[in-house]
Amino acid sequence: MQEVLPEGGVIRKLWIGETAKYREHLLRLDPQSRRNRFGGAVSDDFVRNYVDLTTALDAVVHGFFIAGAMHGAAELRPLGLQFPRQAEAAISVEGPWQSHGVGSALLRRTLLAARNRGFRLLHMACLAENQRMQQLARKFDAELSFDFESVVGEVEASRPTPLSLMRELMSDGHGFATAMLDLQSRMLRA
Ligand SMILES: CC(C)(COP(=O)(O)OP(=O)(O)OC[C@H]1O[C@@H](n2cnc3c(N)ncnc32)[C@H](O)[C@@H]1OP(=O)(O)O)[C@@H](O)C(=O)NCCC(=O)NCCS
């Protein structure tokens, strides 16, 4: 799976202990992107509490990293025991890195993780005016049904296969290796 990302960028899962990076990324979103990400204007405190909650829940977070800093994120959150095969996904990319394929790469990883966890239905709630997210969801054949002031994209995730599990493992390995190389080169520079 060859992805063209902005120079120096890698996509990998967020590691335990990296919550602050996720928080900083979300706090850096410009007002319009933050509004689109959360479906309305929210305060810094809201964002901080949200990140604490995400890490407490069983969420899978993929990040887009450059030189160790997170500039994009995709979150996959199970809806809970009552809806065992359903999850919610949300994506955010900081302004300077938007429209460079980062959102597509993050969504691709999230769909793979969803498939491997047996989720059949992925909810993506976004504002009706958020054309870009809708375009992005359409690229992955999302079926969109319109709701009051919002669009809910429902992506049917296909079944896990040995190949899809291997692809996720390989993606994680690649992320880990590049993160280690990145850390090493920064330590050498210091
Ligand atoms: C929506 C968002 C995640 C998309 O990420 P991105 O990195 O900009 O997306 P990509 O570059 O992968 O582009 C995905 C598709 O969006 C569309 N797109 C890209 N730039 C666009 C633009 N300026 N205007 C309209 N559509 C655009 C294209 O269809 C593109 O696919 P293509 O390149 O194959 O033609 C990003 O813009 C973002 O974080 N927005 C703020 C938060 C948000 O809206 N989150 C969604 C709530 S769930």
GROMACS .gro file of N, CA, C and O in nm, residues 21-126:
model
  424
   21LYS      N    1   0.034   1.474   2.281
   21LYS     CA    2   0.052   1.508   2.139
   21LYS      C    3  -0.083   1.521   2.070
   21LYS      O    4  -0.103   1.608   1.985
   22TYR      N    5  -0.174   1.432   2.107
   22TYR     CA    6  -0.309   1.437   2.048
   22TYR      C    7  -0.380   1.566   2.092
   22TYR      O    8  -0.440   1.637   2.011
   23ARG      N    9  -0.367   1.597   2.222
   23ARG     CA   10  -0.430   1.717   2.276
   23ARG      C   11  -0.376   1.842   2.205
   23ARG      O   12  -0.452   1.928   2.160
   24GLU      N   13  -0.243   1.847   2.191
   24GLU     CA   14  -0.182   1.965   2.127
   24GLU      C   15  -0.228   1.978   1.981
   24GLU      O   16  -0.254   2.089   1.934
   25HIS      N   17  -0.236   1.865   1.913
   25HIS     CA   18  -0.284   1.868   1.773
   25HIS      C   19  -0.424   1.927   1.766
   25HIS      O   20  -0.450   2.020   1.687
   26LEU      N   21  -0.516   1.876   1.848
   26LEU     CA   22  -0.654   1.924   1.840
   26LEU      C   23  -0.663   2.072   1.880
   26LEU      O   24  -0.741   2.148   1.822
   27LEU      N   25  -0.582   2.114   1.977
   27LEU     CA   26  -0.585   2.255   2.019
   27LEU      C   27  -0.528   2.347   1.910
   27LEU      O   28  -0.563   2.465   1.905
   28ARG      N   29  -0.443   2.293   1.823
   28ARG     CA   30  -0.383   2.375   1.716
   28ARG      C   31  -0.476   2.394   1.595
   28ARG      O   32  -0.448   2.477   1.509
   29LEU      N   33  -0.585   2.317   1.588
   29LEU     CA   34  -0.674   2.330   1.472
   29LEU      C   35  -0.727   2.472   1.464
   29LEU      O   36  -0.762   2.531   1.567
   30ASP      N   37  -0.734   2.529   1.344
   30ASP     CA   38  -0.790   2.663   1.330
   30ASP      C   39  -0.940   2.658   1.364
   30ASP      O   40  -0.999   2.549   1.365
   31PRO      N   41  -1.002   2.772   1.396
   31PRO     CA   42  -1.141   2.770   1.444
   31PRO      C   43  -1.238   2.695   1.352
   31PRO      O   44  -1.323   2.619   1.400
   32GLN      N   45  -1.225   2.714   1.221
   32GLN     CA   46  -1.318   2.646   1.129
   32GLN      C   47  -1.297   2.494   1.132
   32GLN      O   48  -1.394   2.417   1.136
   33SER      N   49  -1.171   2.452   1.133
   33SER     CA   50  -1.144   2.307   1.137
   33SER      C   51  -1.190   2.248   1.269
   33SER      O   52  -1.245   2.138   1.273
   34ARG      N   53  -1.171   2.324   1.377
   34ARG     CA   54  -1.216   2.273   1.508
   34ARG      C   55  -1.368   2.259   1.509
   34ARG      O   56  -1.423   2.162   1.559
   35ARG      N   57  -1.435   2.359   1.450
   35ARG     CA   58  -1.581   2.354   1.444
   35ARG      C   59  -1.626   2.232   1.363
   35ARG      O   60  -1.718   2.160   1.402
   36ASN      N   61  -1.560   2.210   1.251
   36ASN     CA   62  -1.595   2.094   1.167
   36ASN      C   63  -1.565   1.962   1.238
   36ASN      O   64  -1.639   1.865   1.226
   37ARG      N   65  -1.456   1.960   1.311
   37ARG     CA   66  -1.416   1.835   1.378
   37ARG      C   67  -1.516   1.797   1.487
   37ARG      O   68  -1.549   1.679   1.506
   38PHE      N   69  -1.562   1.901   1.563
   38PHE     CA   70  -1.648   1.870   1.677
   38PHE      C   71  -1.797   1.900   1.650
   38PHE      O   72  -1.879   1.891   1.740
   39GLY      N   73  -1.829   1.937   1.527
   39GLY     CA   74  -1.969   1.962   1.493
   39GLY      C   75  -2.022   2.089   1.556
   39GLY      O   76  -2.144   2.104   1.576
   40GLY      N   77  -1.934   2.183   1.590
   40GLY     CA   78  -1.975   2.311   1.649
   40GLY      C   79  -1.857   2.372   1.721
   40GLY      O   80  -1.753   2.306   1.738
   41ALA      N   81  -1.873   2.500   1.760
   41ALA     CA   82  -1.763   2.569   1.828
   41ALA      C   83  -1.746   2.511   1.969
   41ALA      O   84  -1.845   2.495   2.041
   42VAL      N   85  -1.625   2.477   2.006
   42VAL     CA   86  -1.600   2.423   2.140
   42VAL      C   87  -1.477   2.493   2.200
   42VAL      O   88  -1.390   2.541   2.128
   43SER      N   89  -1.474   2.499   2.334
   43SER     CA   90  -1.366   2.570   2.404
   43SER      C   91  -1.242   2.481   2.416
   43SER      O   92  -1.248   2.359   2.396
   44ASP      N   93  -1.131   2.544   2.455
   44ASP     CA   94  -1.008   2.468   2.480
   44ASP      C   95  -1.030   2.363   2.589
   44ASP      O   96  -0.981   2.251   2.580
   45ASP      N   97  -1.106   2.402   2.692
   45ASP     CA   98  -1.131   2.307   2.802
   45ASP      C   99  -1.208   2.185   2.753
   45ASP      O  100  -1.182   2.072   2.794
   46PHE      N  101  -1.304   2.211   2.663
   46PHE     CA  102  -1.379   2.100   2.607
   46PHE      C  103  -1.283   2.003   2.538
   46PHE      O  104  -1.290   1.882   2.555
   47VAL      N  105  -1.192   2.059   2.458
   47VAL     CA  106  -1.098   1.975   2.383
   47VAL      C  107  -1.012   1.894   2.479
   47VAL      O  108  -0.991   1.773   2.460
   48ARG      N  109  -0.964   1.959   2.586
   48ARG     CA  110  -0.879   1.887   2.683
   48ARG      C  111  -0.956   1.771   2.747
   48ARG      O  112  -0.905   1.660   2.757
   49ASN      N  113  -1.081   1.799   2.789
   49ASN     CA  114  -1.162   1.693   2.852
   49ASN      C  115  -1.191   1.581   2.753
   49ASN      O  116  -1.192   1.463   2.788
   50TYR      N  117  -1.214   1.620   2.628
   50TYR     CA  118  -1.245   1.522   2.523
   50TYR      C  119  -1.129   1.423   2.508
   50TYR      O  120  -1.150   1.303   2.499
   51VAL      N  121  -1.007   1.476   2.505
   51VAL     CA  122  -0.890   1.389   2.486
   51VAL      C  123  -0.875   1.294   2.606
   51VAL      O  124  -0.847   1.176   2.589
   52ASP      N  125  -0.898   1.345   2.726
   52ASP     CA  126  -0.892   1.259   2.845
   52ASP      C  127  -0.992   1.145   2.833
   52ASP      O  128  -0.962   1.030   2.865
   53LEU      N  129  -1.111   1.178   2.785
   53LEU     CA  130  -1.217   1.077   2.773
   53LEU      C  131  -1.180   0.974   2.666
   53LEU      O  132  -1.196   0.854   2.686
   54THR      N  133  -1.128   1.023   2.555
   54THR     CA  134  -1.090   0.932   2.446
   54THR      C  135  -0.990   0.829   2.493
   54THR      O  136  -0.999   0.712   2.461
   55THR      N  137  -0.891   0.876   2.572
   55THR     CA  138  -0.789   0.781   2.615
   55THR      C  139  -0.846   0.684   2.719
   55THR      O  140  -0.799   0.572   2.731
   56ALA      N  141  -0.950   0.726   2.790
   56ALA     CA  142  -1.012   0.637   2.888
   56ALA      C  143  -1.098   0.532   2.817
   56ALA      O  144  -1.114   0.420   2.865
   57LEU      N  145  -1.155   0.571   2.702
   57LEU     CA  146  -1.237   0.475   2.626
   57LEU      C  147  -1.145   0.387   2.543
   57LEU      O  148  -1.025   0.413   2.532
   58ASP      N  149  -1.205   0.288   2.480
   58ASP     CA  150  -1.124   0.194   2.406
   58ASP      C  151  -1.103   0.243   2.262
   58ASP      O  152  -1.139   0.175   2.167
   59ALA      N  153  -1.044   0.362   2.247
   59ALA     CA  154  -1.033   0.419   2.113
   59ALA      C  155  -0.901   0.380   2.046
   59ALA      O  156  -0.800   0.363   2.112
   60VAL      N  157  -0.906   0.366   1.913
   60VAL     CA  158  -0.783   0.346   1.835
   60VAL      C  159  -0.756   0.479   1.766
   60VAL      O  160  -0.838   0.528   1.689
   61VAL      N  161  -0.641   0.539   1.796
   61VAL     CA  162  -0.608   0.668   1.736
   61VAL      C  163  -0.486   0.651   1.645
   61VAL      O  164  -0.381   0.605   1.690
   62HIS      N  165  -0.503   0.688   1.519
   62HIS     CA  166  -0.389   0.694   1.427
   62HIS      C  167  -0.350   0.841   1.414
   62HIS      O  168  -0.436   0.929   1.412
   63GLY      N  169  -0.220   0.864   1.405
   63GLY     CA  170  -0.174   1.002   1.393
   63GLY      C  171  -0.089   1.021   1.270
   63GLY      O  172  -0.026   0.928   1.219
   64PHE      N  173  -0.088   1.144   1.221
   64PHE     CA  174   0.003   1.184   1.114
   64PHE      C  175   0.112   1.268   1.183
   64PHE      O  176   0.081   1.371   1.245
   65PHE      N  177   0.236   1.219   1.177
   65PHE     CA  178   0.345   1.280   1.252
   65PHE      C  179   0.452   1.336   1.159
   65PHE      O  180   0.486   1.275   1.058
   66ILE      N  181   0.502   1.452   1.197
   66ILE     CA  182   0.624   1.505   1.132
   66ILE      C  183   0.720   1.542   1.243
   66ILE      O  184   0.682   1.619   1.334
   67ALA      N  185   0.841   1.487   1.239
   67ALA     CA  186   0.944   1.513   1.340
   67ALA      C  187   0.887   1.497   1.482
   67ALA      O  188   0.913   1.578   1.571
   68GLY      N  189   0.807   1.394   1.500
   68GLY     CA  190   0.757   1.362   1.633
   68GLY      C  191   0.633   1.440   1.675
   68GLY      O  192   0.572   1.407   1.776
   69ALA      N  193   0.595   1.543   1.599
   69ALA     CA  194   0.474   1.619   1.637
   69ALA      C  195   0.356   1.569   1.555
   69ALA      O  196   0.370   1.534   1.437
   70MET      N  197   0.240   1.566   1.620
   70MET     CA  198   0.119   1.513   1.554
   70MET      C  199   0.044   1.627   1.484
   70MET      O  200   0.013   1.727   1.548
   71HIS      N  201   0.020   1.611   1.355
   71HIS     CA  202  -0.050   1.717   1.281
   71HIS      C  203  -0.179   1.669   1.217
   71HIS      O  204  -0.245   1.744   1.144
   72GLY      N  205  -0.212   1.543   1.240
   72GLY     CA  206  -0.338   1.489   1.190
   72GLY      C  207  -0.376   1.369   1.275
   72GLY      O  208  -0.287   1.305   1.335
   73ALA      N  209  -0.505   1.339   1.284
   73ALA     CA  210  -0.547   1.226   1.367
   73ALA      C  211  -0.676   1.166   1.314
   73ALA      O  212  -0.759   1.235   1.255
   74ALA      N  213  -0.688   1.036   1.335
   74ALA     CA  214  -0.814   0.968   1.305
   74ALA      C  215  -0.846   0.879   1.423
   74ALA      O  216  -0.760   0.805   1.471
   75GLU      N  217  -0.968   0.894   1.470
   75GLU     CA  218  -1.007   0.822   1.591
   75GLU      C  219  -1.117   0.722   1.559
   75GLU      O  220  -1.210   0.755   1.485
   76LEU      N  221  -1.104   0.605   1.614
   76LEU     CA  222  -1.205   0.501   1.596
   76LEU      C  223  -1.252   0.461   1.736
   76LEU      O  224  -1.172   0.415   1.817
   77ARG      N  225  -1.379   0.487   1.762
   77ARG     CA  226  -1.431   0.463   1.897
   77ARG      C  227  -1.549   0.365   1.891
   77ARG      O  228  -1.649   0.393   1.825
   78PRO      N  229  -1.541   0.250   1.961
   78PRO     CA  230  -1.654   0.159   1.961
   78PRO      C  231  -1.776   0.226   2.025
   78PRO      O  232  -1.761   0.307   2.116
   79LEU      N  233  -1.895   0.194   1.976
   79LEU     CA  234  -2.015   0.256   2.034
   79LEU      C  235  -2.057   0.189   2.164
   79LEU      O  236  -2.144   0.238   2.232
   80GLY      N  237  -1.994   0.078   2.197
   80GLY     CA  238  -2.024   0.014   2.325
   80GLY      C  239  -2.098  -0.117   2.311
   80GLY      O  240  -2.132  -0.159   2.199
   81LEU      N  241  -2.122  -0.179   2.426
   81LEU     CA  242  -2.177  -0.315   2.427
   81LEU      C  243  -2.313  -0.325   2.358
   81LEU      O  244  -2.347  -0.428   2.301
   82GLN      N  245  -2.390  -0.217   2.365
   82GLN     CA  246  -2.523  -0.222   2.305
   82GLN      C  247  -2.518  -0.229   2.152
   82GLN      O  248  -2.611  -0.275   2.088
   83PHE      N  249  -2.408  -0.176   2.097
   83PHE     CA  250  -2.391  -0.177   1.950
   83PHE      C  251  -2.255  -0.238   1.919
   83PHE      O  252  -2.162  -0.168   1.877
   84PRO      N  253  -2.239  -0.368   1.941
   84PRO     CA  254  -2.106  -0.429   1.936
   84PRO      C  255  -2.036  -0.420   1.801
   84PRO      O  256  -1.915  -0.425   1.795
   85ARG      N  257  -2.109  -0.405   1.693
   85ARG     CA  258  -2.046  -0.405   1.561
   85ARG      C  259  -2.040  -0.265   1.500
   85ARG      O  260  -2.021  -0.249   1.380
   86GLN      N  261  -2.058  -0.166   1.587
   86GLN     CA  262  -2.060  -0.030   1.534
   86GLN      C  263  -1.957   0.058   1.605
   86GLN      O  264  -1.930   0.040   1.723
   87ALA      N  265  -1.900   0.150   1.529
   87ALA     CA  266  -1.802   0.242   1.587
   87ALA      C  267  -1.820   0.379   1.523
   87ALA      O  268  -1.888   0.392   1.421
   88GLU      N  269  -1.759   0.477   1.587
   88GLU     CA  270  -1.762   0.612   1.531
   88GLU      C  271  -1.621   0.651   1.490
   88GLU      O  272  -1.525   0.617   1.560
   89ALA      N  273  -1.609   0.719   1.379
   89ALA     CA  274  -1.476   0.764   1.334
   89ALA      C  275  -1.477   0.915   1.320
   89ALA      O  276  -1.578   0.975   1.283
   90ALA      N  277  -1.365   0.978   1.352
   90ALA     CA  278  -1.352   1.123   1.334
   90ALA      C  279  -1.208   1.153   1.292
   90ALA      O  280  -1.114   1.092   1.341
   91ILE      N  281  -1.196   1.248   1.201
   91ILE     CA  282  -1.064   1.280   1.144
   91ILE      C  283  -1.035   1.429   1.156
   91ILE      O  284  -1.127   1.511   1.146
   92SER      N  285  -0.910   1.461   1.177
   92SER     CA  286  -0.870   1.603   1.178
   92SER      C  287  -0.730   1.616   1.121
   92SER      O  288  -0.642   1.535   1.150
   93VAL      N  289  -0.714   1.717   1.037
   93VAL     CA  290  -0.583   1.747   0.978
   93VAL      C  291  -0.561   1.898   0.994
   93VAL      O  292  -0.652   1.976   0.964
   94GLU      N  293  -0.444   1.937   1.043
   94GLU     CA  294  -0.417   2.080   1.061
   94GLU      C  295  -0.405   2.150   0.925
   94GLU      O  296  -0.356   2.090   0.828
   95GLY      N  297  -0.448   2.275   0.920
   95GLY     CA  298  -0.458   2.354   0.797
   95GLY      C  299  -0.344   2.336   0.697
   95GLY      O  300  -0.368   2.300   0.582
   96PRO      N  301  -0.218   2.356   0.739
   96PRO     CA  302  -0.108   2.349   0.641
   96PRO      C  303  -0.095   2.212   0.573
   96PRO      O  304  -0.033   2.201   0.468
   97TRP      N  305  -0.151   2.108   0.634
   97TRP     CA  306  -0.136   1.973   0.577
   97TRP      C  307  -0.265   1.924   0.513
   97TRP      O  308  -0.272   1.810   0.469
   98GLN      N  309  -0.368   2.009   0.508
   98GLN     CA  310  -0.492   1.966   0.443
   98GLN      C  311  -0.474   1.964   0.292
   98GLN      O  312  -0.390   2.036   0.237
   99SER      N  313  -0.555   1.883   0.226
   99SER     CA  314  -0.553   1.868   0.079
   99SER      C  315  -0.421   1.813   0.026
   99SER      O  316  -0.380   1.843  -0.087
  100HIS      N  317  -0.351   1.735   0.109
  100HIS     CA  318  -0.228   1.669   0.063
  100HIS      C  319  -0.238   1.517   0.079
  100HIS      O  320  -0.136   1.449   0.090
  101GLY      N  321  -0.359   1.467   0.091
  101GLY     CA  322  -0.376   1.322   0.099
  101GLY      C  323  -0.368   1.264   0.239
  101GLY      O  324  -0.382   1.142   0.257
  102VAL      N  325  -0.347   1.350   0.340
  102VAL     CA  326  -0.332   1.299   0.476
  102VAL      C  327  -0.464   1.241   0.528
  102VAL      O  328  -0.468   1.131   0.584
  103GLY      N  329  -0.574   1.314   0.505
  103GLY     CA  330  -0.705   1.267   0.551
  103GLY      C  331  -0.739   1.132   0.488
  103GLY      O  332  -0.789   1.042   0.556
  104SER      N  333  -0.710   1.117   0.360
  104SER     CA  334  -0.738   0.989   0.291
  104SER      C  335  -0.657   0.876   0.353
  104SER      O  336  -0.709   0.767   0.378
  105ALA      N  337  -0.528   0.903   0.380
  105ALA     CA  338  -0.442   0.799   0.436
  105ALA      C  339  -0.490   0.762   0.577
  105ALA      O  340  -0.492   0.644   0.614
  106LEU      N  341  -0.531   0.862   0.653
  106LEU     CA  342  -0.580   0.834   0.790
  106LEU      C  343  -0.710   0.753   0.785
  106LEU      O  344  -0.729   0.659   0.863
  107LEU      N  345  -0.798   0.789   0.692
  107LEU     CA  346  -0.926   0.716   0.685
  107LEU      C  347  -0.902   0.572   0.639
  107LEU      O  348  -0.965   0.478   0.689
  108ARG      N  349  -0.807   0.554   0.547
  108ARG     CA  350  -0.775   0.418   0.500
  108ARG      C  351  -0.730   0.331   0.617
  108ARG      O  352  -0.775   0.218   0.633
  109ARG      N  353  -0.641   0.384   0.701
  109ARG     CA  354  -0.594   0.308   0.818
  109ARG      C  355  -0.709   0.278   0.915
  109ARG      O  356  -0.716   0.170   0.973
  110THR      N  357  -0.796   0.376   0.932
  110THR     CA  358  -0.907   0.359   1.027
  110THR      C  359  -1.004   0.253   0.978
  110THR      O  360  -1.054   0.172   1.056
  111LEU      N  361  -1.027   0.251   0.846
  111LEU     CA  362  -1.117   0.149   0.791
  111LEU      C  363  -1.059   0.009   0.807
  111LEU      O  364  -1.130  -0.087   0.836
  112LEU      N  365  -0.926  -0.001   0.792
  112LEU     CA  366  -0.860  -0.130   0.810
  112LEU      C  367  -0.872  -0.175   0.956
  112LEU      O  368  -0.904  -0.291   0.984
  113ALA      N  369  -0.848  -0.082   1.049
  113ALA     CA  370  -0.860  -0.115   1.191
  113ALA      C  371  -1.004  -0.154   1.224
  113ALA      O  372  -1.029  -0.247   1.302
  114ALA      N  373  -1.101  -0.085   1.164
  114ALA     CA  374  -1.242  -0.115   1.190
  114ALA      C  375  -1.276  -0.255   1.142
  114ALA      O  376  -1.340  -0.334   1.211
  115ARG      N  377  -1.228  -0.287   1.024
  115ARG     CA  378  -1.254  -0.419   0.966
  115ARG      C  379  -1.195  -0.529   1.056
  115ARG      O  380  -1.259  -0.629   1.084
  116ASN      N  381  -1.073  -0.505   1.102
  116ASN     CA  382  -1.005  -0.607   1.182
  116ASN      C  383  -1.065  -0.624   1.321
  116ASN      O  384  -1.040  -0.723   1.388
  117ARG      N  385  -1.144  -0.527   1.364
  117ARG     CA  386  -1.211  -0.539   1.494
  117ARG      C  387  -1.356  -0.586   1.477
  117ARG      O  388  -1.431  -0.588   1.574
  118GLY      N  389  -1.391  -0.617   1.355
  118GLY     CA  390  -1.524  -0.673   1.331
  118GLY      C  391  -1.635  -0.569   1.325
  118GLY      O  392  -1.753  -0.604   1.329
  119PHE      N  393  -1.600  -0.439   1.315
  119PHE     CA  394  -1.704  -0.338   1.304
  119PHE      C  395  -1.763  -0.344   1.164
  119PHE      O  396  -1.690  -0.345   1.064
  120ARG      N  397  -1.893  -0.347   1.157
  120ARG     CA  398  -1.959  -0.353   1.027
  120ARG      C  399  -2.011  -0.216   0.985
  120ARG      O  400  -2.039  -0.191   0.869
  121LEU      N  401  -2.032  -0.131   1.083
  121LEU     CA  402  -2.089   0.000   1.054
  121LEU      C  403  -2.008   0.108   1.122
  121LEU      O  404  -1.982   0.100   1.243
  122LEU      N  405  -1.967   0.206   1.044
  122LEU     CA  406  -1.885   0.314   1.096
  122LEU      C  407  -1.962   0.444   1.081
  122LEU      O  408  -1.998   0.481   0.970
  123HIS      N  409  -1.987   0.511   1.192
  123HIS     CA  410  -2.059   0.638   1.185
  123HIS      C  411  -1.959   0.752   1.175
  123HIS      O  412  -1.863   0.756   1.250
  124MET      N  413  -1.985   0.841   1.083
  124MET     CA  414  -1.902   0.961   1.072
  124MET      C  415  -1.995   1.080   1.072
  124MET      O  416  -2.063   1.105   0.972
  125ALA      N  417  -1.999   1.150   1.183
  125ALA     CA  418  -2.091   1.264   1.193
  125ALA      C  419  -2.017   1.389   1.151
  125ALA      O  420  -1.911   1.419   1.205
  126CYS      N  421  -2.070   1.460   1.054
  126CYS     CA  422  -2.008   1.588   1.019
  126CYS      C  423  -2.114   1.686   0.972
  126CYS      O  424  -2.223   1.647   0.931
   0.00000   0.00000   0.00000
